[in-house]
Coordinates of N, CA and C in Angstrom, one line a residue:
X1 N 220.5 79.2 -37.3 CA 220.8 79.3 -38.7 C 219.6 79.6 -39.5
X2 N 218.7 78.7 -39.5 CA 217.3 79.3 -40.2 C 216.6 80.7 -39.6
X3 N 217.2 81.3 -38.8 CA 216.7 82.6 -38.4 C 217.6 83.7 -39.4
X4 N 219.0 83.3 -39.4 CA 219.5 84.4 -40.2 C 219.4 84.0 -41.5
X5 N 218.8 82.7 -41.8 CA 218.1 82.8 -43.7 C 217.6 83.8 -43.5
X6 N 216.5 83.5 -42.7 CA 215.2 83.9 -42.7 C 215.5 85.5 -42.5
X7 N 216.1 86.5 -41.9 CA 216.6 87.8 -42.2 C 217.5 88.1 -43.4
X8 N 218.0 87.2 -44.3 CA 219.1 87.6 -45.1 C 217.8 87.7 -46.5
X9 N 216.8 86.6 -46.2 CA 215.5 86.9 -47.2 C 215.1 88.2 -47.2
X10 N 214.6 88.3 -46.4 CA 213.9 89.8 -45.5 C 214.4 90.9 -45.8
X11 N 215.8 91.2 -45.2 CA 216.6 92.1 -46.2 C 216.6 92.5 -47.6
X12 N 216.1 91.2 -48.6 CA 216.6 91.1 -49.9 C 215.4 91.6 -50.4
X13 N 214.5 90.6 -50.2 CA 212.7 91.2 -50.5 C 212.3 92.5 -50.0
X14 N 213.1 93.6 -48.9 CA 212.4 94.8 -48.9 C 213.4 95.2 -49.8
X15 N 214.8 95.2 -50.1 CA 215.4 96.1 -51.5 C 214.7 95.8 -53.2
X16 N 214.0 94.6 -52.7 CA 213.3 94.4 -54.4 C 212.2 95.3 -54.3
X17 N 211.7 94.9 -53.2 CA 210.3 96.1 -52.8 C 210.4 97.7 -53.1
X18 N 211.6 97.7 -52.4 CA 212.3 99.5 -52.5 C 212.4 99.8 -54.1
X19 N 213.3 99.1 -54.7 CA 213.4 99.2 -55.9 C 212.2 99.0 -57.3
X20 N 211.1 98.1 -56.8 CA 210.2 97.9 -57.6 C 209.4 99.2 -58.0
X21 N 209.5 100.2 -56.3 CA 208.4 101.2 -56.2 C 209.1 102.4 -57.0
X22 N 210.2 102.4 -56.6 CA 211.4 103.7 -57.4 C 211.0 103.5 -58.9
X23 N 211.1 102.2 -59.1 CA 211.0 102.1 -60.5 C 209.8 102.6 -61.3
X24 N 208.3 102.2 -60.3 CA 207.6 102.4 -60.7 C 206.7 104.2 -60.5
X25 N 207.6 104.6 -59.7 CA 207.3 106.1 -59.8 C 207.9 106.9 -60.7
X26 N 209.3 106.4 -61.2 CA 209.5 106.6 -62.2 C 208.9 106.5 -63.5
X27 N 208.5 105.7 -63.7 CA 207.9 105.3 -64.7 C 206.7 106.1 -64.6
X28 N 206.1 106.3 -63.8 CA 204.7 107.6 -63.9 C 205.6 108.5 -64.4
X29 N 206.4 109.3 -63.4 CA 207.0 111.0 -63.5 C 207.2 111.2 -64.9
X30 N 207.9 109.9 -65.8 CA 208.7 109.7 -67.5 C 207.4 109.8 -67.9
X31 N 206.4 109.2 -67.7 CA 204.9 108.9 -68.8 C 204.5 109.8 -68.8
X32 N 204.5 110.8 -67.2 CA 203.3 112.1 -67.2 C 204.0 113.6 -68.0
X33 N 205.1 113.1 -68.4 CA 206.4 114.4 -69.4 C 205.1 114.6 -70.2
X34 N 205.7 115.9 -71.2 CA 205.2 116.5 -72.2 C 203.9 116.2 -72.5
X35 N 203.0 116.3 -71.6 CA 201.4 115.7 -71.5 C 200.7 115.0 -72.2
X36 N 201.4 114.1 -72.5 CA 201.1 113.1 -73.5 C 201.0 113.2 -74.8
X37 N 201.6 114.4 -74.9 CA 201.5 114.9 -76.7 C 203.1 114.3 -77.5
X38 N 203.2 113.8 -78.1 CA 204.1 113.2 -78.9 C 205.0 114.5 -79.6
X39 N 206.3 114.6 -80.1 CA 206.9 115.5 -80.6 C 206.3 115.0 -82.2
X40 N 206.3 116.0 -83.1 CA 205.9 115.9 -84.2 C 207.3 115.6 -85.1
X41 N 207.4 114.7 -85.6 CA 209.0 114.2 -86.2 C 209.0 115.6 -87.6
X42 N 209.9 115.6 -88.1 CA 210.6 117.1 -88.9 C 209.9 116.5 -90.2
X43 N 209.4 115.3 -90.9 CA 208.9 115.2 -91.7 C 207.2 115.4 -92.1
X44 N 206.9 115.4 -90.8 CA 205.8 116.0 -90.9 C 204.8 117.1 -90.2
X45 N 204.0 117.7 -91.0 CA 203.2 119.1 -90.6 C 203.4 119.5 -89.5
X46 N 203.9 120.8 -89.0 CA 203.8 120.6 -87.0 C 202.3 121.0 -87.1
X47 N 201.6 121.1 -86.1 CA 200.9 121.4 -85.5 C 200.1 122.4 -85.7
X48 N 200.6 123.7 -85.6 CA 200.2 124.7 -86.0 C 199.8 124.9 -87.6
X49 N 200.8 124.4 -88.7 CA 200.4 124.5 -89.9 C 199.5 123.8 -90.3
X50 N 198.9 122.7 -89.1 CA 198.3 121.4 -90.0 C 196.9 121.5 -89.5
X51 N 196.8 122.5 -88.3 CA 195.9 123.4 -88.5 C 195.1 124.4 -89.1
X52 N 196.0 125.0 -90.1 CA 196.1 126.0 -90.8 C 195.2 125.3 -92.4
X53 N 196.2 124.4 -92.5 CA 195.7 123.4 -93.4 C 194.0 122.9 -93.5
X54 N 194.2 122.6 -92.1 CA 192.6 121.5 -91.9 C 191.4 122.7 -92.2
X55 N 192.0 124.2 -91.4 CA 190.8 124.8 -91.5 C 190.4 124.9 -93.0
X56 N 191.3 125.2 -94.0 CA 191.3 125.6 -95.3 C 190.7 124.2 -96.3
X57 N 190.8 123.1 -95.4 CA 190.7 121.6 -96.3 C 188.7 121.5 -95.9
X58 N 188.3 122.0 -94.9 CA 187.3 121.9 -94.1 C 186.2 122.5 -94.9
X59 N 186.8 124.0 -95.2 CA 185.9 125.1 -95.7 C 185.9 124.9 -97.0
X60 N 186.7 124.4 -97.9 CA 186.3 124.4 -99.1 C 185.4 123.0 -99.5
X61 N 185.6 121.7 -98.5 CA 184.6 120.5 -98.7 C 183.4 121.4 -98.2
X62 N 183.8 122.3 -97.1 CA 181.9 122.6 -96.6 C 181.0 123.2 -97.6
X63 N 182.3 124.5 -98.8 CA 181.7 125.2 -100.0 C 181.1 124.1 -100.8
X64 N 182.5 123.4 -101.3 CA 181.5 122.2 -102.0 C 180.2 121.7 -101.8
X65 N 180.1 121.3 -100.8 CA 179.0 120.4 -100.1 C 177.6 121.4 -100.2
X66 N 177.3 122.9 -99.6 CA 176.9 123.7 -99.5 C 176.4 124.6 -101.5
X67 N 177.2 124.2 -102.1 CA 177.1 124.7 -103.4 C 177.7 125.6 -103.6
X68 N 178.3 126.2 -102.8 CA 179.1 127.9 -102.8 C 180.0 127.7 -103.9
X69 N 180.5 126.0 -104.3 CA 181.2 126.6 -105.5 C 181.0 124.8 -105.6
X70 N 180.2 125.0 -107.3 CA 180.0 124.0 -107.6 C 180.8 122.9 -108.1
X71 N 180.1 121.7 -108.2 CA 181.5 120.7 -108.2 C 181.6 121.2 -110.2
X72 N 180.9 121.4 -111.1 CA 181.1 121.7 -112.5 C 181.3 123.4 -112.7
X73 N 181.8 123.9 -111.6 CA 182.1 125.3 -111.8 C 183.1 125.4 -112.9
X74 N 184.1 126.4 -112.9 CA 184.6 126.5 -113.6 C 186.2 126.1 -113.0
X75 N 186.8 126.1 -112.2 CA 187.4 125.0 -111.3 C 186.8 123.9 -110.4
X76 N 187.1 122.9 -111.1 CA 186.5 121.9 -110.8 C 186.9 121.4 -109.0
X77 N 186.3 120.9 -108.7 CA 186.5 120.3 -107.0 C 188.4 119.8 -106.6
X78 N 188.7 118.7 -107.8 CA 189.8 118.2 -108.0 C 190.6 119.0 -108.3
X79 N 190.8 120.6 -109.0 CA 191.4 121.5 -109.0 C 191.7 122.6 -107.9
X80 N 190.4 122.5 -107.0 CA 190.2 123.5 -106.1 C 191.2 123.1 -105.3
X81 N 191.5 121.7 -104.8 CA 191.8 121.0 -103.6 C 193.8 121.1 -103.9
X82 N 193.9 120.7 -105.4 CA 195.1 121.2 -105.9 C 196.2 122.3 -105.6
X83 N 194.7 123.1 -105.7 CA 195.4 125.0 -105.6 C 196.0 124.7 -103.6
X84 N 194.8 124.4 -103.1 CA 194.8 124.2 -102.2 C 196.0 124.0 -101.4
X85 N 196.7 122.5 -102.0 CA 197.6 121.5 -101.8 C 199.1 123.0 -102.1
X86 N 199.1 123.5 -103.2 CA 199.9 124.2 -103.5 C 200.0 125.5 -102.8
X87 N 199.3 126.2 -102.1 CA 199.2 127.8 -100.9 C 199.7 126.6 -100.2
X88 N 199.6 125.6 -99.6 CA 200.3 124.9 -98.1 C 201.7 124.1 -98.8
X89 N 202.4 124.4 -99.9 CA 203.1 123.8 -100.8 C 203.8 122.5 -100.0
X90 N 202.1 121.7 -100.4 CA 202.4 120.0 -100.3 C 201.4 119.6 -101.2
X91 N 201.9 117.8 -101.7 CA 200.8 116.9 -102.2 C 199.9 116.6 -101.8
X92 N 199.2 115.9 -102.4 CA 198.1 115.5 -101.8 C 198.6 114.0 -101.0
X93 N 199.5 113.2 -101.3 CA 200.8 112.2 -100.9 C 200.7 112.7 -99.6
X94 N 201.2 113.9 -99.6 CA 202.1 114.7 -98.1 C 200.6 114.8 -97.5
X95 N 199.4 114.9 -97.7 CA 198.4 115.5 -96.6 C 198.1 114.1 -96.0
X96 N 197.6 113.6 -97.8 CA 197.5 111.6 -96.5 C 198.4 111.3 -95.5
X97 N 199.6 111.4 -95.6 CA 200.3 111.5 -95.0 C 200.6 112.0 -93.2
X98 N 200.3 113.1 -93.5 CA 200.1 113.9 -92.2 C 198.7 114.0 -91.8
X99 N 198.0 113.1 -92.2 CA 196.2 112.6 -91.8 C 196.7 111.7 -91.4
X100 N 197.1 110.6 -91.8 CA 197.7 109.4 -91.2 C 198.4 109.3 -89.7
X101 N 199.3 110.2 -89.9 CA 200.5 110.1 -88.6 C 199.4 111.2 -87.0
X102 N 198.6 111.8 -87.8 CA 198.0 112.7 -86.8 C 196.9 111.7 -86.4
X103 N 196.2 111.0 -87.0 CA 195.0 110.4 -86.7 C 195.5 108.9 -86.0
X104 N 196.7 108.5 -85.7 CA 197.5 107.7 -85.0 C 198.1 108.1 -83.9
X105 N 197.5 109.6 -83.5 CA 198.0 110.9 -82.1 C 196.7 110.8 -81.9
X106 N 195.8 110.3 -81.2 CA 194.4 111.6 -81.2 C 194.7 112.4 -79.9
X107 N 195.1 112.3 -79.3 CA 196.2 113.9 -78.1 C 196.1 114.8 -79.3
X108 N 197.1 114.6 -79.9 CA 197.6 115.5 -80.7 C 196.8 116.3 -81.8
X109 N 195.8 114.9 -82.3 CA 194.5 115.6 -83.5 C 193.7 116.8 -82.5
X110 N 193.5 116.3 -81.9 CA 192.4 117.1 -80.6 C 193.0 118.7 -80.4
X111 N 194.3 118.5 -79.8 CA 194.8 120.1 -80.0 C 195.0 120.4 -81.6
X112 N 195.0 120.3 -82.5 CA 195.4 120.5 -83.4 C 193.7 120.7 -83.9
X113 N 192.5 120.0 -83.6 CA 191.3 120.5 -83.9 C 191.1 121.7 -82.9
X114 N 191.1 121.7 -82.0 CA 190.8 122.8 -80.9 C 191.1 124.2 -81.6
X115 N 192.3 124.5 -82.4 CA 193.0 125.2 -83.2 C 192.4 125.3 -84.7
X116 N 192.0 124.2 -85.3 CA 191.0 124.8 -86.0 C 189.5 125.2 -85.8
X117 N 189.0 124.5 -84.9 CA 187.8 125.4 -84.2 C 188.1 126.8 -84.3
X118 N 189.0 127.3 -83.7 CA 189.4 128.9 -83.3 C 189.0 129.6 -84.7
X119 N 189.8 128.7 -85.5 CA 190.6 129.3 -87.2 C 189.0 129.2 -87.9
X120 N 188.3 128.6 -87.2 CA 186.8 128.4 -88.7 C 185.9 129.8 -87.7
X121 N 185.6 129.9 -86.6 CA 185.1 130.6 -85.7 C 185.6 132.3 -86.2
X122 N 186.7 132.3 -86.0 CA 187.0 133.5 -86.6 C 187.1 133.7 -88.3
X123 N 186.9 133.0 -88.4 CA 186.5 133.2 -90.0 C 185.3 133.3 -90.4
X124 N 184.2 132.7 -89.6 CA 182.8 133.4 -89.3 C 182.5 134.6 -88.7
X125 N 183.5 135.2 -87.9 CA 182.9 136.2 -87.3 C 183.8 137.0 -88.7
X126 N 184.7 137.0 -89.6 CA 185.1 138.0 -90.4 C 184.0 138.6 -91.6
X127 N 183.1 136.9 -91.5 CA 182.2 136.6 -93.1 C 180.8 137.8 -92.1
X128 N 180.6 137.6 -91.2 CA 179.9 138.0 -90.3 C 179.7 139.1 -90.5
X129 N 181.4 139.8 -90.0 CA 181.6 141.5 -90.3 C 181.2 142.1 -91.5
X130 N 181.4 141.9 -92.4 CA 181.8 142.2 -93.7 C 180.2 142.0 -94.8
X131 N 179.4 140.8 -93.7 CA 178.0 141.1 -94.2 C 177.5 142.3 -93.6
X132 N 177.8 142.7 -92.5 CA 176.8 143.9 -92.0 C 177.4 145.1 -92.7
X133 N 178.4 145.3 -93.2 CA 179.0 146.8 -93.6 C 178.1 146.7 -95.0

């Protein structure tokens, strides 16, 4: 009698075993989906625009910063960044906002800077061109 415990255990402990590992390769195959980049929910920036954005948010702090366009010019810094807000027709609300939810991704900031890398790069080679002509 203690022999067929002792197999009715055995039995039971390799289906926990079986089942532990099923579970847990699943659980890889579900984690390793969509490469760890998160879907961007409908309320905020996808990806590509928020790239589009960052380059445009980047270059005008770098003008600032640089003097290209002074902070007592004749649009002021707080104006520049306005106009700014308005070509990407969002607040300044909506950019914290989509700084917030992106900088809570860094997967996602990372491709999303990779992309403005590109966007500031080719924007140098334009400033580039246009000096030698």
């Amino acid at each position: 009698m203690y022999h067929s415990i002792q197999k009715r255990i055995g039995k039971s402990t390799q289906k926990v075993k079986c089942l532990w590992l099923v579970s847990c390769i699943a659980l890889g195959l579900f984690s390793c989906s969509n490469s760890g980049k998160p879907r961007t929910p409908a309320d905020i920036m996808q990806p590509d625009s928020m790239a589009s954005l960052l380059t445009d948010v980047h270059i005008l702090q770098a003008s600032l910063q640089l003097g290209l366009v002074r902070h007592d010019s004749i649009i002021p810094a707080p104006a520049a960044f306005a106009e700014l807000w308005k070509k990407h027709h969002i607040t300044q609300k909506d950019y914290n906002r989509y700084v917030d939810y992106y900088t809570r991704h860094p997967r996602l900031l990372d491709s999303v800077y990779e992309k403005v890398l590109i966007n500031v790069s080719e924007e140098k080679a334009k400033l580039l061109g246009n000096a030698r002509h």
